[in-house]
Amino acid sequence: MAVQDHSHRQLGFHHPSRHRAGNAAATADTTTAATTATRAYVFAGLRLLTGFVFLWAFLDKTFGFGYATGSGKGWIDGGSPTKGFLSGVAAGPMESTFHDWAGATWANWLFMLGLLGVGVALMLGVGLRLAAVAGTLMMALMWIAEWPPAKHLSDGSLSMSTNPFADYHVVYAVVLIALAVAGAGATWGLGKAWARLPFVSRNRWLI
């Protein structure tokens, strides 16, 4: 009789509770869901912050809020959004080209429309793929204009470059690409509604 009791106890020991396994699976699912939600919120916050960077640059250059663009020197006041920056390029393989572009009407319009388009797209969470392409192109041109690899400017003075490659233009470009890949417009944005539009669903590059 004692041997039989011992056998039953061993049987009970070797078979884990299904209820316990179910609780473990439910806990794992809850943890995964929480991690996914947190990631979505982080990307959404990053999207909004980056969008505000582009949108603010457009507004300040247009209206001259007195920060990067002085009061009365905005685009609507006759100022040029590109002349000061491009005419000041002093290094790199496109130095003379940028000087020729400085203040050109087409350059002003392309630059300002780029800032506005990328900023609005990020703030609304729509067209992130197109915004990533346009924004990355803008950052690449600005990177070439500043030319971080140069130790000296064309006049021989030190460039004061803080890093020969990974400056903030590269960081912004990587962020734009990451936001598009992650589909960051679905949270705190209109990304889901935008993707369901017939025209967008037929042209996936617009997502």
Coordinates of N, CA and C in Angstrom, one line a residue:
M1 N 0.8 -1.2 0.0 CA 0.0 0.0 0.0 C 0.9 1.3 0.0
A2 N 1.9 1.2 0.7 CA 2.8 2.4 0.8 C 3.5 2.6 -0.5
V3 N 3.9 1.4 -1.2 CA 4.5 1.5 -2.5 C 3.6 2.2 -3.5
Q4 N 2.3 1.8 -3.5 CA 1.3 2.4 -4.4 C 1.2 3.9 -4.2
D5 N 1.1 4.3 -2.9 CA 1.0 5.7 -2.6 C 2.2 6.5 -3.1
H6 N 3.4 5.9 -3.0 CA 4.6 6.6 -3.5 C 4.6 6.7 -5.0
S7 N 4.0 5.7 -5.6 CA 3.9 5.7 -7.1 C 3.0 6.8 -7.6
H8 N 1.9 7.0 -6.9 CA 1.0 8.1 -7.3 C 1.6 9.4 -7.1
R9 N 2.4 9.6 -6.0 CA 3.0 10.9 -5.8 C 4.1 11.1 -6.9
Q10 N 4.8 10.1 -7.4 CA 5.7 10.3 -8.4 C 5.0 10.6 -9.7
L11 N 3.9 10.0 -10.0 CA 3.1 10.3 -11.2 C 2.7 11.8 -11.2
G12 N 2.2 12.3 -10.0 CA 1.8 13.6 -9.9 C 2.9 14.6 -10.1
F13 N 4.1 14.2 -9.7 CA 5.3 15.1 -9.8 C 5.7 15.2 -11.3
H14 N 5.6 14.2 -12.1 CA 6.1 14.2 -13.4 C 5.2 14.8 -14.5
H15 N 4.0 15.2 -14.1 CA 3.0 15.8 -15.1 C 2.7 17.2 -14.7
P16 N 3.3 18.2 -15.3 CA 3.1 19.6 -15.0 C 1.6 20.0 -15.2
S17 N 1.2 21.0 -14.5 CA -0.2 21.5 -14.6 C -0.4 22.2 -15.9
R18 N -1.5 21.9 -16.6 CA -1.8 22.6 -17.9 C -2.2 24.0 -17.6
H19 N -2.8 24.2 -16.4 CA -3.2 25.6 -16.1 C -2.0 26.5 -15.9
R20 N -0.9 25.9 -15.3 CA 0.3 26.7 -15.1 C 0.9 27.0 -16.5
A21 N 0.9 26.1 -17.4 CA 1.5 26.3 -18.7 C 0.7 27.4 -19.5
G22 N -0.6 27.3 -19.3 CA -1.5 28.3 -19.9 C -1.2 29.7 -19.4
N23 N -1.0 29.8 -18.1 CA -0.7 31.1 -17.5 C 0.6 31.7 -18.0
A24 N 1.6 30.8 -18.2 CA 2.9 31.2 -18.7 C 2.8 31.7 -20.1
A25 N 2.0 31.0 -20.9 CA 1.8 31.5 -22.3 C 1.1 32.8 -22.4
A26 N 0.1 33.0 -21.5 CA -0.6 34.2 -21.5 C 0.3 35.4 -21.1
T27 N 1.1 35.1 -20.1 CA 2.1 36.1 -19.6 C 3.0 36.5 -20.7
A28 N 3.5 35.5 -21.5 CA 4.5 35.8 -22.6 C 3.8 36.6 -23.7
D29 N 2.5 36.3 -24.0 CA 1.8 37.1 -25.0 C 1.6 38.5 -24.5
T30 N 1.2 38.7 -23.2 CA 1.0 40.0 -22.7 C 2.3 40.9 -22.8
T31 N 3.5 40.2 -22.4 CA 4.7 40.9 -22.5 C 5.1 41.3 -23.9
T32 N 4.8 40.4 -24.9 CA 5.1 40.7 -26.3 C 4.3 41.9 -26.8
A33 N 3.0 41.8 -26.4 CA 2.1 42.9 -26.8 C 2.5 44.2 -26.2
A34 N 2.9 44.2 -25.0 CA 3.4 45.5 -24.3 C 4.6 46.0 -25.0
T35 N 5.5 45.1 -25.4 CA 6.8 45.5 -26.0 C 6.5 46.1 -27.4
T36 N 5.6 45.5 -28.1 CA 5.2 46.0 -29.5 C 4.5 47.3 -29.4
A37 N 3.7 47.5 -28.4 CA 3.0 48.8 -28.2 C 4.0 49.9 -27.8
T38 N 4.9 49.6 -26.9 CA 6.0 50.5 -26.5 C 6.8 51.0 -27.7
R39 N 7.2 50.0 -28.6 CA 8.0 50.3 -29.7 C 7.2 51.2 -30.7
A40 N 5.9 51.0 -30.8 CA 5.1 51.8 -31.7 C 5.0 53.2 -31.2
Y41 N 4.9 53.4 -29.9 CA 4.8 54.7 -29.3 C 6.2 55.5 -29.4
V42 N 7.3 54.7 -29.3 CA 8.6 55.3 -29.4 C 8.8 55.8 -30.8
F43 N 8.5 55.0 -31.8 CA 8.6 55.4 -33.2 C 7.7 56.6 -33.5
A44 N 6.5 56.6 -33.0 CA 5.5 57.7 -33.2 C 6.1 59.0 -32.7
G45 N 6.6 58.9 -31.5 CA 7.2 60.1 -30.9 C 8.4 60.6 -31.6
L46 N 9.2 59.7 -32.1 CA 10.4 60.1 -32.9 C 9.9 60.7 -34.2
R47 N 8.8 60.2 -34.8 CA 8.3 60.7 -36.0 C 7.8 62.2 -35.9
L48 N 7.1 62.4 -34.8 CA 6.5 63.7 -34.6 C 7.7 64.8 -34.3
L49 N 8.6 64.4 -33.5 CA 9.8 65.3 -33.2 C 10.5 65.6 -34.5
T50 N 10.8 64.6 -35.3 CA 11.5 64.8 -36.6 C 10.7 65.7 -37.5
G51 N 9.4 65.4 -37.6 CA 8.5 66.2 -38.4 C 8.5 67.6 -38.0
F52 N 8.6 67.9 -36.7 CA 8.6 69.3 -36.2 C 9.9 70.0 -36.6
V53 N 11.0 69.3 -36.6 CA 12.2 69.9 -37.0 C 12.1 70.4 -38.4
F54 N 11.6 69.6 -39.4 CA 11.5 70.0 -40.8 C 10.4 71.1 -40.9
L55 N 9.3 71.0 -40.2 CA 8.2 72.0 -40.3 C 8.6 73.3 -39.7
W56 N 9.3 73.3 -38.6 CA 9.8 74.5 -38.0 C 10.8 75.2 -38.9
A57 N 11.7 74.5 -39.5 CA 12.6 75.1 -40.4 C 11.9 75.8 -41.6
F58 N 10.8 75.2 -42.1 CA 10.1 75.8 -43.2 C 9.4 77.1 -42.7
L59 N 8.8 77.0 -41.5 CA 8.0 78.2 -41.0 C 9.0 79.3 -40.6
D60 N 10.1 79.0 -40.0 CA 11.1 80.1 -39.6 C 11.6 80.8 -40.9
K61 N 12.0 80.0 -41.9 CA 12.5 80.6 -43.1 C 11.5 81.3 -43.9
T62 N 10.2 80.9 -43.7 CA 9.2 81.6 -44.5 C 8.8 82.9 -43.8
F63 N 8.6 82.9 -42.5 CA 8.1 84.1 -41.8 C 9.1 84.9 -41.0
G64 N 10.3 84.3 -40.9 CA 11.4 85.1 -40.1 C 11.0 85.3 -38.7
F65 N 11.0 84.2 -37.9 CA 10.6 84.3 -36.5 C 11.7 84.9 -35.6
G66 N 12.9 85.2 -36.2 CA 13.9 85.7 -35.4 C 14.9 84.7 -34.8
Y67 N 14.8 83.5 -35.2 CA 15.7 82.4 -34.7 C 16.8 82.2 -35.7
A68 N 16.7 81.2 -36.5 CA 17.7 81.0 -37.6 C 17.6 82.1 -38.7
T69 N 16.3 82.6 -38.9 CA 16.1 83.6 -39.8 C 15.6 84.9 -39.1
G70 N 16.3 86.0 -39.3 CA 16.0 87.2 -38.6 C 14.6 87.8 -39.0
S71 N 14.1 88.5 -38.1 CA 12.8 89.2 -38.4 C 12.9 90.1 -39.6
G72 N 11.9 90.0 -40.5 CA 11.9 90.8 -41.7 C 12.7 90.3 -42.8
K73 N 13.4 89.1 -42.6 CA 14.2 88.5 -43.6 C 13.6 87.2 -44.1
G74 N 12.4 86.9 -43.8 CA 11.7 85.7 -44.2 C 11.5 85.6 -45.7
W75 N 11.1 84.5 -46.2 CA 10.8 84.3 -47.6 C 9.7 85.2 -48.1
I76 N 8.7 85.4 -47.2 CA 7.6 86.3 -47.6 C 8.0 87.8 -47.7
D77 N 9.1 88.1 -47.0 CA 9.6 89.5 -47.0 C 10.6 89.7 -48.1
G78 N 10.8 88.7 -49.0 CA 11.8 88.9 -50.1 C 13.1 88.2 -49.8
G79 N 13.3 87.6 -48.7 CA 14.5 86.9 -48.4 C 14.7 85.6 -49.1
S80 N 15.9 85.1 -49.2 CA 16.1 83.9 -49.9 C 16.5 82.8 -48.9
P81 N 15.8 81.7 -48.9 CA 16.0 80.6 -48.0 C 17.4 79.9 -48.3
T82 N 17.9 80.0 -49.5 CA 19.1 79.3 -49.8 C 20.3 80.1 -50.0
K83 N 20.2 81.4 -50.2 CA 21.3 82.2 -50.6 C 22.4 82.3 -49.5
G84 N 22.0 82.5 -48.3 CA 23.0 82.6 -47.2 C 23.8 81.3 -47.0
F85 N 23.1 80.2 -47.0 CA 23.7 78.9 -46.7 C 24.6 78.5 -47.9
L86 N 24.0 78.5 -49.1 CA 24.8 78.0 -50.3 C 25.9 78.9 -50.7
S87 N 25.7 80.2 -50.5 CA 26.8 81.1 -50.9 C 28.0 81.0 -49.9
G88 N 27.7 80.4 -48.7 CA 28.7 80.3 -47.7 C 29.5 79.0 -47.7
V89 N 29.1 78.1 -48.7 CA 29.8 76.8 -48.8 C 31.3 77.1 -49.1
A90 N 32.2 76.5 -48.3 CA 33.6 76.8 -48.5 C 34.5 75.5 -48.5
A91 N 33.8 74.4 -48.9 CA 34.6 73.2 -49.0 C 33.8 72.1 -49.8
G92 N 34.5 71.1 -50.3 CA 33.8 70.0 -51.0 C 33.8 70.1 -52.5
P93 N 33.5 69.0 -53.1 CA 33.6 68.9 -54.6 C 32.5 69.8 -55.3
M94 N 31.5 70.2 -54.6 CA 30.4 71.0 -55.3 C 30.4 72.4 -54.9
E95 N 31.5 72.9 -54.3 CA 31.5 74.3 -53.8 C 31.0 75.3 -54.8
S96 N 31.6 75.3 -56.0 CA 31.3 76.3 -57.0 C 29.8 76.1 -57.5
T97 N 29.4 74.8 -57.6 CA 28.0 74.5 -58.0 C 27.0 75.1 -57.1
F98 N 27.3 74.9 -55.8 CA 26.4 75.5 -54.8 C 26.3 77.0 -54.8
H99 N 27.5 77.6 -55.1 CA 27.5 79.1 -55.2 C 26.6 79.5 -56.4
D100 N 26.6 78.8 -57.5 CA 25.8 79.1 -58.6 C 24.3 79.0 -58.3
W101 N 24.0 78.0 -57.4 CA 22.6 77.7 -57.1 C 22.1 78.7 -56.0
A102 N 22.9 79.3 -55.3 CA 22.5 80.2 -54.2 C 21.6 81.3 -54.6
G103 N 20.4 81.3 -54.0 CA 19.4 82.3 -54.2 C 18.6 82.1 -55.5
A104 N 18.9 81.1 -56.3 CA 18.1 80.8 -57.5 C 16.6 80.5 -57.1
T105 N 15.7 81.0 -57.9 CA 14.3 80.8 -57.6 C 13.9 79.4 -57.5
W106 N 14.4 78.6 -58.4 CA 14.0 77.2 -58.4 C 14.6 76.5 -57.2
A107 N 15.8 76.9 -56.8 CA 16.4 76.3 -55.6 C 15.6 76.6 -54.4
N108 N 15.2 77.9 -54.3 CA 14.4 78.3 -53.1 C 13.1 77.5 -53.0
W109 N 12.4 77.3 -54.2 CA 11.1 76.6 -54.2 C 11.3 75.1 -53.9
L110 N 12.3 74.5 -54.5 CA 12.5 73.1 -54.2 C 12.9 72.8 -52.7
F111 N 13.8 73.7 -52.2 CA 14.2 73.5 -50.8 C 13.0 73.7 -49.8
M112 N 12.2 74.7 -50.1 CA 11.1 75.0 -49.2 C 10.0 74.0 -49.3
L113 N 9.7 73.6 -50.5 CA 8.7 72.6 -50.7 C 9.1 71.2 -50.1
G114 N 10.4 71.0 -50.2 CA 11.0 69.8 -49.5 C 10.8 69.8 -48.0
L115 N 11.1 70.9 -47.4 CA 11.0 71.0 -45.9 C 9.5 70.9 -45.6
L116 N 8.6 71.6 -46.3 CA 7.2 71.5 -46.0 C 6.6 70.1 -46.2
G117 N 7.0 69.5 -47.3 CA 6.4 68.2 -47.6 C 6.9 67.1 -46.6
V118 N 8.1 67.1 -46.3 CA 8.6 66.1 -45.4 C 8.1 66.4 -44.0
G119 N 8.0 67.6 -43.6 CA 7.5 68.0 -42.3 C 6.0 67.6 -42.1
V120 N 5.2 67.9 -43.1 CA 3.7 67.6 -43.0 C 3.5 66.1 -43.1
A121 N 4.3 65.4 -44.0 CA 4.1 63.9 -44.1 C 4.4 63.3 -42.7
L122 N 5.5 63.7 -42.1 CA 5.9 63.1 -40.8 C 4.9 63.4 -39.7
M123 N 4.4 64.7 -39.7 CA 3.5 65.1 -38.6 C 2.2 64.3 -38.7
L124 N 1.7 64.1 -40.0 CA 0.5 63.4 -40.2 C 0.6 61.8 -40.3
G125 N 1.8 61.4 -40.5 CA 2.1 59.9 -40.6 C 1.7 59.3 -41.9
V126 N 1.7 60.1 -43.0 CA 1.4 59.6 -44.3 C 2.5 59.8 -45.3
G127 N 2.6 59.0 -46.3 CA 3.6 59.1 -47.3 C 5.0 59.1 -46.8
L128 N 5.2 58.2 -45.8 CA 6.5 58.2 -45.1 C 7.6 57.7 -46.1
R129 N 7.3 56.8 -47.0 CA 8.3 56.3 -47.9 C 8.8 57.4 -48.8
L130 N 7.9 58.2 -49.4 CA 8.3 59.3 -50.2 C 9.0 60.4 -49.4
A131 N 8.6 60.6 -48.2 CA 9.2 61.6 -47.3 C 10.7 61.1 -47.0
A132 N 10.8 59.8 -46.8 CA 12.2 59.3 -46.5 C 13.1 59.5 -47.7
V133 N 12.6 59.3 -48.9 CA 13.4 59.5 -50.1 C 13.8 61.0 -50.3
A134 N 12.8 61.8 -50.2 CA 13.0 63.3 -50.4 C 13.9 63.8 -49.3
G135 N 13.6 63.4 -48.0 CA 14.4 63.9 -46.9 C 15.8 63.5 -47.0
T136 N 16.0 62.2 -47.3 CA 17.4 61.7 -47.5 C 18.2 62.4 -48.5
L137 N 17.5 62.7 -49.7 CA 18.2 63.5 -50.7 C 18.6 64.9 -50.2
M138 N 17.7 65.5 -49.5 CA 18.0 66.9 -49.0 C 19.1 66.8 -48.0
M139 N 19.1 65.8 -47.1 CA 20.2 65.7 -46.1 C 21.5 65.4 -46.8
A140 N 21.5 64.6 -47.9 CA 22.7 64.3 -48.7 C 23.3 65.5 -49.3
L141 N 22.5 66.3 -49.9 CA 23.0 67.6 -50.5 C 23.5 68.5 -49.4
M142 N 22.8 68.6 -48.3 CA 23.3 69.5 -47.2 C 24.6 69.0 -46.6
W143 N 24.8 67.6 -46.6 CA 26.0 67.0 -46.1 C 27.2 67.4 -47.0
I144 N 26.9 67.3 -48.3 CA 27.9 67.6 -49.3 C 28.3 69.1 -49.2
A145 N 27.3 69.9 -49.0 CA 27.5 71.4 -48.9 C 28.4 71.7 -47.7
E146 N 28.2 71.0 -46.6 CA 29.1 71.3 -45.4 C 30.4 70.5 -45.5
W147 N 30.4 69.4 -46.2 CA 31.5 68.5 -46.4 C 32.4 68.2 -45.2
P148 N 31.8 67.4 -44.3 CA 32.5 67.1 -43.0 C 33.9 66.5 -43.1
P149 N 34.2 65.7 -44.3 CA 35.5 65.1 -44.3 C 36.6 66.1 -44.4
A150 N 36.3 67.4 -44.8 CA 37.4 68.4 -45.0 C 38.0 68.8 -43.7
K151 N 39.3 68.8 -43.5 CA 40.0 69.3 -42.4 C 40.2 70.8 -42.5
H152 N 40.2 71.3 -43.7 CA 40.5 72.7 -44.0 C 39.5 73.2 -45.0
L153 N 39.1 74.5 -44.9 CA 38.2 75.1 -45.9 C 39.0 75.6 -47.1
S154 N 38.4 76.1 -48.1 CA 39.1 76.5 -49.3 C 40.0 77.6 -49.1
D155 N 39.8 78.4 -48.0 CA 40.7 79.5 -47.7 C 41.9 79.1 -46.8
G156 N 41.9 77.8 -46.5 CA 43.0 77.3 -45.7 C 42.8 77.2 -44.2
S157 N 41.7 77.8 -43.7 CA 41.3 77.8 -42.3 C 40.8 76.4 -41.9
L158 N 40.9 76.1 -40.6 CA 40.3 74.9 -40.1 C 38.8 74.8 -40.3
S159 N 38.3 73.6 -40.7 CA 36.9 73.5 -41.0 C 36.1 73.3 -39.7
M160 N 36.8 72.9 -38.6 CA 36.2 72.6 -37.3 C 35.1 71.5 -37.4
S161 N 35.3 70.6 -38.3 CA 34.4 69.5 -38.5 C 34.5 68.6 -37.2
T162 N 33.4 68.2 -36.7 CA 33.4 67.4 -35.5 C 33.5 65.9 -35.8
N163 N 33.1 65.5 -37.0 CA 33.2 64.1 -37.4 C 33.2 64.1 -38.9
P164 N 34.2 63.3 -39.5 CA 34.3 63.3 -40.9 C 33.2 62.6 -41.7
F165 N 32.3 61.9 -41.0 CA 31.2 61.2 -41.7 C 29.9 61.4 -41.0
A166 N 29.8 60.9 -39.7 CA 28.5 60.8 -39.1 C 28.0 62.1 -38.4
D167 N 27.6 63.1 -39.2 CA 27.1 64.3 -38.6 C 25.6 64.2 -38.5
Y168 N 24.9 65.3 -38.1 CA 23.5 65.2 -37.9 C 22.7 65.0 -39.2
H169 N 23.2 65.3 -40.3 CA 22.5 65.1 -41.6 C 22.4 63.6 -41.8
V170 N 23.4 62.8 -41.5 CA 23.4 61.4 -41.7 C 22.4 60.8 -40.7
V171 N 22.4 61.3 -39.4 CA 21.4 60.8 -38.4 C 20.0 61.0 -38.9
Y172 N 19.7 62.2 -39.3 CA 18.3 62.5 -39.8 C 17.9 61.6 -40.9
A173 N 18.8 61.3 -41.9 CA 18.5 60.5 -43.0 C 18.2 59.0 -42.5
V174 N 19.0 58.5 -41.6 CA 18.8 57.2 -41.1 C 17.4 57.1 -40.3
V175 N 17.1 58.2 -39.6 CA 15.8 58.2 -38.8 C 14.7 58.2 -39.8
L176 N 14.7 59.0 -40.9 CA 13.7 59.0 -41.9 C 13.4 57.6 -42.5
I177 N 14.5 57.0 -42.8 CA 14.4 55.6 -43.4 C 13.8 54.6 -42.4
A178 N 14.3 54.7 -41.2 CA 13.8 53.8 -40.1 C 12.3 54.0 -39.9
L179 N 11.8 55.3 -39.9 CA 10.4 55.5 -39.7 C 9.6 55.0 -40.8
A180 N 10.1 55.1 -42.1 CA 9.3 54.5 -43.2 C 9.3 53.0 -43.1
V181 N 10.4 52.4 -42.8 CA 10.5 50.9 -42.7 C 9.6 50.4 -41.6
A182 N 9.5 51.1 -40.5 CA 8.7 50.7 -39.3 C 7.2 51.0 -39.5
G183 N 6.9 51.7 -40.5 CA 5.5 52.1 -40.6 C 5.0 52.9 -39.5
A184 N 5.8 53.9 -39.1 CA 5.5 54.7 -37.9 C 4.3 55.6 -38.0
G185 N 3.6 55.6 -39.1 CA 2.5 56.5 -39.2 C 1.2 55.9 -38.7
A186 N 1.2 54.6 -38.3 CA 0.0 54.0 -37.8 C -0.4 54.4 -36.4
T187 N 0.6 54.8 -35.6 CA 0.3 55.2 -34.2 C 0.4 56.7 -34.1
W188 N -0.6 57.3 -33.5 CA -0.6 58.8 -33.4 C -0.5 59.5 -34.8
G189 N -1.1 58.8 -35.8 CA -1.0 59.4 -37.1 C -2.2 58.8 -38.0
L190 N -2.2 59.2 -39.2 CA -3.2 58.8 -40.2 C -2.7 57.7 -41.1
G191 N -1.7 57.0 -40.7 CA -1.1 56.0 -41.6 C -2.0 54.9 -42.0
K192 N -2.8 54.4 -41.1 CA -3.8 53.3 -41.5 C -4.8 53.8 -42.4
A193 N -5.4 54.9 -42.1 CA -6.5 55.5 -43.0 C -5.9 55.8 -44.4
W194 N -4.7 56.3 -44.4 CA -4.0 56.7 -45.7 C -3.8 55.5 -46.5
A195 N -3.3 54.4 -45.9 CA -3.0 53.1 -46.6 C -4.2 52.5 -47.2
R196 N -5.4 52.8 -46.6 CA -6.7 52.2 -47.1 C -7.3 52.9 -48.3
L197 N -6.8 54.1 -48.6 CA -7.3 54.9 -49.8 C -7.0 54.1 -51.1
P198 N -8.0 54.0 -52.0 CA -7.8 53.2 -53.2 C -6.5 53.6 -54.0
F199 N -6.3 54.9 -54.2 CA -5.2 55.3 -54.9 C -3.8 54.9 -54.3
V200 N -3.8 55.0 -53.0 CA -2.6 54.6 -52.2 C -2.4 53.1 -52.2
S201 N -3.5 52.3 -52.1 CA -3.4 50.9 -52.1 C -2.9 50.3 -53.5
R202 N -3.2 51.1 -54.5 CA -2.7 50.7 -55.9 C -1.3 51.1 -56.1
N203 N -0.8 52.1 -55.3 CA 0.6 52.6 -55.5 C 1.3 52.6 -54.1
R204 N 1.8 51.4 -53.8 CA 2.3 51.2 -52.4 C 3.5 52.1 -52.1
W205 N 4.1 52.7 -53.1 CA 5.3 53.6 -52.7 C 4.8 54.9 -52.1
L206 N 3.5 55.1 -52.1 CA 2.9 56.3 -51.5 C 2.6 56.1 -50.0
I207 N 2.8 54.9 -49.5 CA 2.5 54.6 -48.1 C 3.4 55.4 -47.1

